Short mmCIF file of N, CA and C in Angstrom, two decimals:
data_model
loop_
_atom_site.label_atom_id
_atom_site.label_comp_id
_atom_site.label_asym_id
_atom_site.label_seq_id
_atom_site.Cartn_x
_atom_site.Cartn_y
_atom_site.Cartn_z
N MET A 1 -9.62 7.12 -0.70
CA MET A 1 -8.95 7.08 0.26
C MET A 1 -7.79 6.11 0.13
N ILE A 2 -6.81 5.99 0.74
CA ILE A 2 -5.67 4.96 0.53
C ILE A 2 -5.74 3.75 2.31
N VAL A 3 -5.81 2.87 1.59
CA VAL A 3 -5.93 1.84 2.84
C VAL A 3 -4.80 0.66 2.80
N ASN A 4 -4.24 0.40 3.75
CA ASN A 4 -2.66 0.14 3.43
C ASN A 4 -2.98 -1.73 4.53
N ASN A 5 -2.88 -2.85 3.95
CA ASN A 5 -2.48 -4.05 4.48
C ASN A 5 -1.63 -4.78 4.87
N LYS A 6 -1.65 -4.59 5.91
CA LYS A 6 0.16 -4.66 6.95
C LYS A 6 -0.18 -6.08 6.82
N GLY A 7 -1.29 -6.93 6.42
CA GLY A 7 -0.72 -8.33 6.40
C GLY A 7 -0.13 -9.49 5.41
N GLU A 8 -0.14 -10.26 5.47
CA GLU A 8 0.97 -11.23 4.03
C GLU A 8 -0.02 -11.10 3.58
N HIS A 9 -1.31 -11.00 3.32
CA HIS A 9 -2.62 -11.97 2.40
C HIS A 9 -3.22 -11.29 2.39
N ALA A 10 -3.71 -11.35 0.98
CA ALA A 10 -5.06 -10.46 0.61
C ALA A 10 -5.95 -10.94 1.38
N ARG A 11 -7.10 -9.56 1.67
CA ARG A 11 -8.42 -9.72 2.03
C ARG A 11 -9.18 -9.02 1.40
N HIS A 12 -10.51 -9.44 1.88
CA HIS A 12 -11.68 -8.65 0.98
C HIS A 12 -12.60 -8.62 2.07
N ILE A 13 -12.61 -6.87 2.03
CA ILE A 13 -13.06 -6.26 3.03
C ILE A 13 -14.37 -5.38 2.78
N GLY A 14 -15.13 -6.13 2.18
CA GLY A 14 -15.97 -5.43 1.54
C GLY A 14 -15.27 -4.52 -0.01
N VAL A 15 -14.29 -4.83 0.14
CA VAL A 15 -13.20 -5.12 -1.75
C VAL A 15 -12.19 -5.65 -0.74
N TYR A 16 -11.32 -5.43 -2.53
CA TYR A 16 -10.67 -6.58 -1.86
C TYR A 16 -8.65 -6.19 -2.43
N LEU A 17 -8.22 -6.39 -0.97
CA LEU A 17 -7.23 -5.44 -0.67
C LEU A 17 -5.98 -6.43 -0.93
N GLU A 18 -5.25 -6.07 -1.47
CA GLU A 18 -3.60 -6.74 -1.68
C GLU A 18 -2.86 -5.90 -0.37
N PRO A 19 -1.91 -7.10 -0.48
CA PRO A 19 -1.04 -6.57 0.91
C PRO A 19 -0.56 -5.55 0.14
N GLY A 20 -0.35 -4.42 1.46
CA GLY A 20 0.39 -3.33 1.08
C GLY A 20 -0.67 -2.06 0.91
N ALA A 21 -0.43 -1.11 -0.33
CA ALA A 21 -1.18 -0.20 -0.65
C ALA A 21 -1.80 -0.07 -1.32
N ASN A 22 -3.26 0.47 -0.89
CA ASN A 22 -4.43 0.15 -1.61
C ASN A 22 -5.34 1.10 -2.23
N VAL A 23 -5.49 2.18 -2.85
CA VAL A 23 -5.89 3.63 -3.37
C VAL A 23 -7.45 2.82 -4.09
N LEU A 24 -8.21 3.35 -3.45
CA LEU A 24 -9.89 3.18 -3.06
C LEU A 24 -10.71 3.83 -3.81
N SER A 25 -11.19 3.86 -4.60
CA SER A 25 -12.33 5.19 -5.56
C SER A 25 -13.35 5.00 -4.07
N GLU A 26 -14.15 6.31 -4.57
CA GLU A 26 -14.83 6.89 -4.05
C GLU A 26 -16.28 5.58 -3.34
N LYS A 27 -16.42 4.37 -4.80
CA LYS A 27 -17.67 3.99 -4.04
C LYS A 27 -17.09 2.25 -4.03
N ASP A 28 -15.78 2.23 -3.73
CA ASP A 28 -14.84 1.37 -3.19
C ASP A 28 -15.09 1.53 -1.87
N ALA A 29 -13.89 2.93 -1.16
CA ALA A 29 -14.60 3.27 -0.25
C ALA A 29 -15.54 3.57 0.68
N THR A 30 -16.73 3.28 0.58
CA THR A 30 -17.90 3.13 0.66
C THR A 30 -17.98 2.04 0.82
N LYS A 31 -17.83 1.40 0.56
CA LYS A 31 -17.78 -0.72 -0.04
C LYS A 31 -17.18 -0.79 1.77
N PHE A 32 -16.05 -0.39 1.67
CA PHE A 32 -14.73 -0.84 2.78
C PHE A 32 -15.66 -0.78 3.91
N THR A 33 -15.96 0.64 3.88
CA THR A 33 -16.49 1.46 5.57
C THR A 33 -16.64 1.20 6.26
N LYS A 34 -18.25 -0.07 5.02
CA LYS A 34 -19.14 -0.20 5.50
C LYS A 34 -18.58 -1.73 6.58
N VAL A 35 -17.81 -2.58 5.81
CA VAL A 35 -17.41 -3.75 6.69
C VAL A 35 -16.69 -3.10 7.73
N TYR A 36 -15.60 -1.98 7.16
CA TYR A 36 -14.44 -2.11 8.58
C TYR A 36 -14.97 -0.90 9.69
N GLU A 37 -16.30 -0.13 9.86
CA GLU A 37 -16.29 0.09 11.00
C GLU A 37 -17.43 -0.38 11.48
N ASP A 38 -18.00 -1.58 11.28
CA ASP A 38 -18.82 -3.07 11.61
C ASP A 38 -18.30 -3.17 12.89
N PRO A 39 -18.91 -3.77 14.22
CA PRO A 39 -18.09 -4.25 15.38
C PRO A 39 -18.20 -5.29 15.35
N ARG A 40 -18.99 -6.13 14.29
CA ARG A 40 -18.73 -7.57 14.40
C ARG A 40 -17.33 -8.57 13.62
N LEU A 41 -17.62 -7.35 12.83
CA LEU A 41 -16.17 -7.64 11.64
C LEU A 41 -15.04 -7.00 12.17
N GLN A 42 -14.69 -6.99 12.93
CA GLN A 42 -13.68 -5.66 13.90
C GLN A 42 -12.19 -7.19 13.46
N HIS A 43 -12.23 -8.60 14.09
CA HIS A 43 -11.70 -9.06 13.85
C HIS A 43 -10.35 -9.53 12.04
N LEU A 44 -11.46 -9.16 11.50
CA LEU A 44 -10.90 -8.84 9.77
C LEU A 44 -9.82 -8.21 9.30
N THR A 45 -10.58 -6.77 10.70
CA THR A 45 -9.56 -5.51 10.01
C THR A 45 -8.34 -5.51 10.65
N ASN A 46 -7.73 -6.33 11.63
CA ASN A 46 -7.12 -6.17 12.54
C ASN A 46 -5.57 -5.47 12.11
N ASP A 47 -5.09 -6.25 10.48
CA ASP A 47 -3.69 -5.81 10.25
C ASP A 47 -4.08 -4.86 8.96
N ILE A 48 -5.65 -4.00 8.87
CA ILE A 48 -5.91 -3.24 7.77
C ILE A 48 -5.80 -1.43 8.41
N GLU A 49 -5.30 -0.46 7.88
CA GLU A 49 -5.28 0.47 8.58
C GLU A 49 -5.19 1.56 6.91
N VAL A 50 -6.98 2.60 7.61
CA VAL A 50 -6.90 3.74 6.93
C VAL A 50 -5.67 4.62 7.07
N VAL A 51 -4.73 4.48 5.62
CA VAL A 51 -3.92 5.39 5.86
C VAL A 51 -4.43 7.05 5.69
N LYS A 52 -5.34 7.78 4.80
CA LYS A 52 -5.95 8.27 4.59
C LYS A 52 -7.49 8.38 4.17
N GLU A 53 -8.21 9.28 4.65
CA GLU A 53 -9.46 9.96 4.16
C GLU A 53 -10.34 10.54 2.82
N ASN A 54 -10.98 10.19 2.62
CA ASN A 54 -11.27 10.85 1.22
C ASN A 54 -11.56 11.95 2.03
N GLU A 55 -11.35 13.29 1.29
CA GLU A 55 -11.75 14.45 1.97
C GLU A 55 -12.45 15.30 0.61
N GLU A 56 -13.44 16.08 1.36
CA GLU A 56 -13.84 17.08 0.08
C GLU A 56 -12.87 17.85 -0.52
N ASP A 57 -11.95 18.33 -0.82
CA ASP A 57 -11.21 19.06 -1.32
C ASP A 57 -10.31 18.00 -1.74
N SER A 58 -10.32 17.90 -3.02
CA SER A 58 -9.98 17.55 -4.53
C SER A 58 -8.92 17.93 -5.15
N SER A 59 -7.87 19.03 -4.41
CA SER A 59 -7.22 19.86 -4.95
C SER A 59 -5.89 19.09 -4.93
N SER A 60 -5.65 18.43 -3.66
CA SER A 60 -4.46 17.02 -3.58
C SER A 60 -4.55 16.05 -3.49
N SER A 61 -3.53 14.94 -4.41
CA SER A 61 -4.14 13.40 -4.35
C SER A 61 -4.27 13.59 -2.71
N ALA A 62 -5.00 11.65 -2.03
CA ALA A 62 -4.45 11.47 -0.65
C ALA A 62 -2.89 11.37 -0.48
N PHE A 63 -2.01 10.26 -1.56
CA PHE A 63 -1.33 10.29 -1.23
C PHE A 63 0.37 11.45 -0.73
N THR A 64 0.07 12.77 -1.81
CA THR A 64 0.95 13.83 -1.71
C THR A 64 0.33 14.84 -0.04
N SER A 65 -0.89 14.43 -0.01
CA SER A 65 -1.37 14.68 1.54
C SER A 65 -0.18 14.26 2.84
N LEU A 66 -0.51 13.22 2.80
CA LEU A 66 0.48 12.29 3.50
C LEU A 66 2.14 13.34 4.01
N ASN A 67 2.08 12.92 4.84
CA ASN A 67 3.77 13.41 5.48
C ASN A 67 4.55 12.39 5.19
N ALA A 68 5.71 13.19 4.83
CA ALA A 68 7.56 12.38 4.71
C ALA A 68 7.01 10.78 5.21
N LYS A 69 6.78 10.89 6.21
CA LYS A 69 6.83 9.89 6.77
C LYS A 69 6.01 8.58 6.52
N GLN A 70 5.26 8.97 6.27
CA GLN A 70 3.53 8.32 6.77
C GLN A 70 4.11 7.43 4.73
N ALA A 71 4.10 8.93 3.63
CA ALA A 71 4.46 8.97 2.43
C ALA A 71 4.92 7.30 2.55
N ILE A 72 6.57 7.61 3.07
CA ILE A 72 7.74 6.44 2.79
C ILE A 72 7.22 5.11 3.37
N GLU A 73 6.66 4.88 4.52
CA GLU A 73 6.25 3.84 4.89
C GLU A 73 5.36 2.85 3.88
N LEU A 74 4.39 3.57 3.66
CA LEU A 74 3.55 3.19 2.41
C LEU A 74 4.10 2.51 1.22
N VAL A 75 5.08 3.29 0.36
CA VAL A 75 5.83 3.23 -0.31
C VAL A 75 6.66 1.61 0.17
N LYS A 76 7.12 1.48 1.07
CA LYS A 76 7.99 0.65 1.29
C LYS A 76 7.09 -0.76 1.92
N SER A 77 5.79 -0.85 1.81
CA SER A 77 4.70 -1.63 2.14
C SER A 77 3.93 -2.07 0.80
N THR A 78 4.57 -1.29 -0.26
CA THR A 78 3.30 -1.48 -1.83
C THR A 78 4.19 -2.81 -2.44
N SER A 79 3.74 -3.46 -3.80
CA SER A 79 4.41 -4.22 -4.48
C SER A 79 3.48 -4.07 -5.25
N ASP A 80 2.79 -3.00 -5.33
CA ASP A 80 2.24 -2.45 -6.89
C ASP A 80 3.15 -1.89 -8.11
N LEU A 81 3.85 -2.31 -8.72
CA LEU A 81 4.76 -1.19 -10.08
C LEU A 81 3.68 -0.07 -10.13
N ALA A 82 2.48 -0.55 -10.58
CA ALA A 82 1.89 0.41 -11.58
C ALA A 82 1.98 1.59 -10.69
N LEU A 83 0.91 0.94 -9.10
CA LEU A 83 0.69 2.49 -7.75
C LEU A 83 1.92 2.90 -7.36
N LEU A 84 3.43 2.12 -7.37
CA LEU A 84 3.86 3.06 -7.20
C LEU A 84 4.59 4.04 -8.19
N GLU A 85 4.11 3.56 -9.71
CA GLU A 85 4.12 4.82 -10.65
C GLU A 85 3.48 6.08 -10.24
N GLN A 86 2.22 5.77 -10.19
CA GLN A 86 1.47 6.60 -9.80
C GLN A 86 1.87 7.82 -8.87
N PHE A 87 1.78 7.20 -7.57
CA PHE A 87 2.60 7.89 -6.84
C PHE A 87 3.99 8.75 -7.11
N ARG A 88 4.51 7.96 -7.61
CA ARG A 88 5.56 8.97 -8.22
C ARG A 88 5.18 10.01 -9.06
N LYS A 89 4.63 9.79 -10.04
CA LYS A 89 3.83 11.46 -10.81
C LYS A 89 2.93 12.05 -9.97
N GLU A 90 1.86 11.49 -8.95
CA GLU A 90 1.64 12.73 -8.32
C GLU A 90 2.78 13.70 -7.08
N GLU A 91 4.13 12.79 -7.13
CA GLU A 91 4.40 13.75 -5.65
C GLU A 91 5.82 14.34 -6.57
N THR A 92 6.12 13.92 -8.17
CA THR A 92 6.36 15.18 -9.24
C THR A 92 5.39 16.46 -9.26
N GLU A 93 3.95 15.90 -9.45
CA GLU A 93 3.60 17.59 -10.06
C GLU A 93 3.24 17.73 -8.22
N GLY A 94 3.35 17.12 -7.56
CA GLY A 94 3.92 18.15 -6.11
C GLY A 94 4.39 18.84 -5.63
N ASP A 95 5.14 18.42 -4.35
CA ASP A 95 5.74 18.89 -3.80
C ASP A 95 7.38 18.65 -4.14
N GLY A 96 7.52 17.02 -4.66
CA GLY A 96 8.84 16.76 -5.45
C GLY A 96 9.65 16.02 -3.79
N ARG A 97 9.22 15.62 -2.82
CA ARG A 97 10.12 15.88 -2.00
C ARG A 97 11.01 14.62 -2.28
N LYS A 98 12.35 15.04 -2.00
CA LYS A 98 13.42 14.25 -2.14
C LYS A 98 13.39 12.75 -1.51
N THR A 99 13.53 12.62 0.15
CA THR A 99 12.89 11.20 0.59
C THR A 99 12.43 10.37 -0.03
N VAL A 100 11.16 10.71 -0.29
CA VAL A 100 9.86 10.58 -0.90
C VAL A 100 10.10 9.65 -2.42
N LEU A 101 10.90 10.45 -3.21
CA LEU A 101 10.81 9.89 -3.99
C LEU A 101 12.17 9.16 -4.41
N GLU A 102 13.01 9.61 -3.64
CA GLU A 102 14.00 8.09 -3.24
C GLU A 102 13.68 6.94 -3.10
N ALA A 103 12.98 7.20 -1.95
CA ALA A 103 11.98 5.36 -1.45
C ALA A 103 11.02 5.09 -2.59
N ILE A 104 10.49 5.68 -3.50
CA ILE A 104 10.01 4.95 -4.81
C ILE A 104 10.98 4.36 -5.48
N ASP A 105 12.06 5.08 -5.93
CA ASP A 105 12.52 4.77 -6.72
C ASP A 105 13.26 3.25 -6.50
N ALA A 106 14.02 3.46 -4.52
CA ALA A 106 14.36 2.15 -4.16
C ALA A 106 13.48 0.94 -4.48
N ARG A 107 12.17 1.19 -3.89
CA ARG A 107 11.37 -0.20 -4.08
C ARG A 107 10.74 -0.30 -5.41
N VAL A 108 10.50 0.60 -6.22
CA VAL A 108 11.39 0.31 -8.01
C VAL A 108 11.85 -0.89 -8.02
N GLU A 109 13.45 -0.48 -7.88
CA GLU A 109 14.48 -0.97 -7.82
C GLU A 109 14.61 -2.32 -7.45
N VAL A 110 14.05 -2.50 -5.86
CA VAL A 110 13.72 -3.86 -5.05
C VAL A 110 12.61 -4.79 -6.70
N LEU A 111 11.51 -3.98 -6.28
CA LEU A 111 10.28 -5.05 -7.19
C LEU A 111 10.54 -5.67 -8.28
N SER A 112 11.42 -4.71 -9.34
CA SER A 112 11.89 -4.87 -10.69
C SER A 112 12.77 -5.94 -10.80
N ASN A 113 14.21 -5.78 -9.93
CA ASN A 113 15.69 -6.86 -9.80
C ASN A 113 15.50 -7.36 -8.49
N PRO A 114 14.20 -8.39 -8.29
CA PRO A 114 14.61 -9.19 -7.11
C PRO A 114 16.08 -10.38 -7.09
N VAL A 115 16.18 -10.32 -6.26
CA VAL A 115 17.40 -11.19 -5.89
C VAL A 115 16.80 -13.06 -5.35
N ILE A 116 17.48 -12.97 -6.49
CA ILE A 116 17.48 -14.39 -6.69
C ILE A 116 17.91 -15.75 -6.08
N GLU A 117 18.07 -16.50 -4.80
CA GLU A 117 18.61 -16.87 -4.24
C GLU A 117 18.76 -18.57 -4.86
N GLU A 118 20.10 -18.74 -5.16
CA GLU A 118 20.04 -20.36 -5.58
C GLU A 118 19.83 -21.37 -4.44
N ALA A 119 19.52 -22.38 -5.08
CA ALA A 119 19.88 -23.73 -3.31
C ALA A 119 20.91 -24.03 -3.67
N PRO A 120 20.55 -24.45 -1.74
CA PRO A 120 22.25 -25.03 -1.82
C PRO A 120 22.39 -26.31 -2.82
N ALA A 121 23.64 -26.79 -2.90
CA ALA A 121 23.97 -27.97 -3.77
C ALA A 121 23.88 -29.33 -2.74
N ALA A 122 23.33 -29.59 -2.87
CA ALA A 122 22.84 -31.04 -2.54
C ALA A 122 24.20 -31.75 -2.04
N GLU A 123 24.32 -32.27 -1.15
CA GLU A 123 25.78 -32.41 -0.48
C GLU A 123 25.30 -34.54 -1.16
N GLU A 124 27.06 -34.91 -1.93
CA GLU A 124 27.24 -36.23 -2.02
C GLU A 124 26.91 -37.06 -0.77
N GLN A 125 26.07 -38.32 -1.03
CA GLN A 125 26.03 -39.04 -0.18
C GLN A 125 26.63 -40.30 -0.46
N GLU A 126 26.73 -40.79 0.21
CA GLU A 126 28.47 -41.99 -0.09
C GLU A 126 27.98 -43.51 0.64
#
């Protein structure tokens, strides 16, 4: 299961979810689903989107079964370099969609080389 935490903060919704994409094991997906589907806890899941459910057919990965637009949106919200590398591996073993691979490369570049803005120099006071 792939879950996208669209919020700015980590959430604990049955399992710990970092902001951005989170790939859940079957065990964690079960825990998450119990909380996610509980109507009393809907206020906790406003910023959480289930991108891809676990499927019986495990011949393809959840990431590569997304359409290109969904995959690119997920990549753009992902801040975990290891997860991006997993997405790249799955993509190159699958169809190798050029636009998705370019999005992964761009996101890795942004995360690997962050722009550091210098604080403006304090003006001298007289």
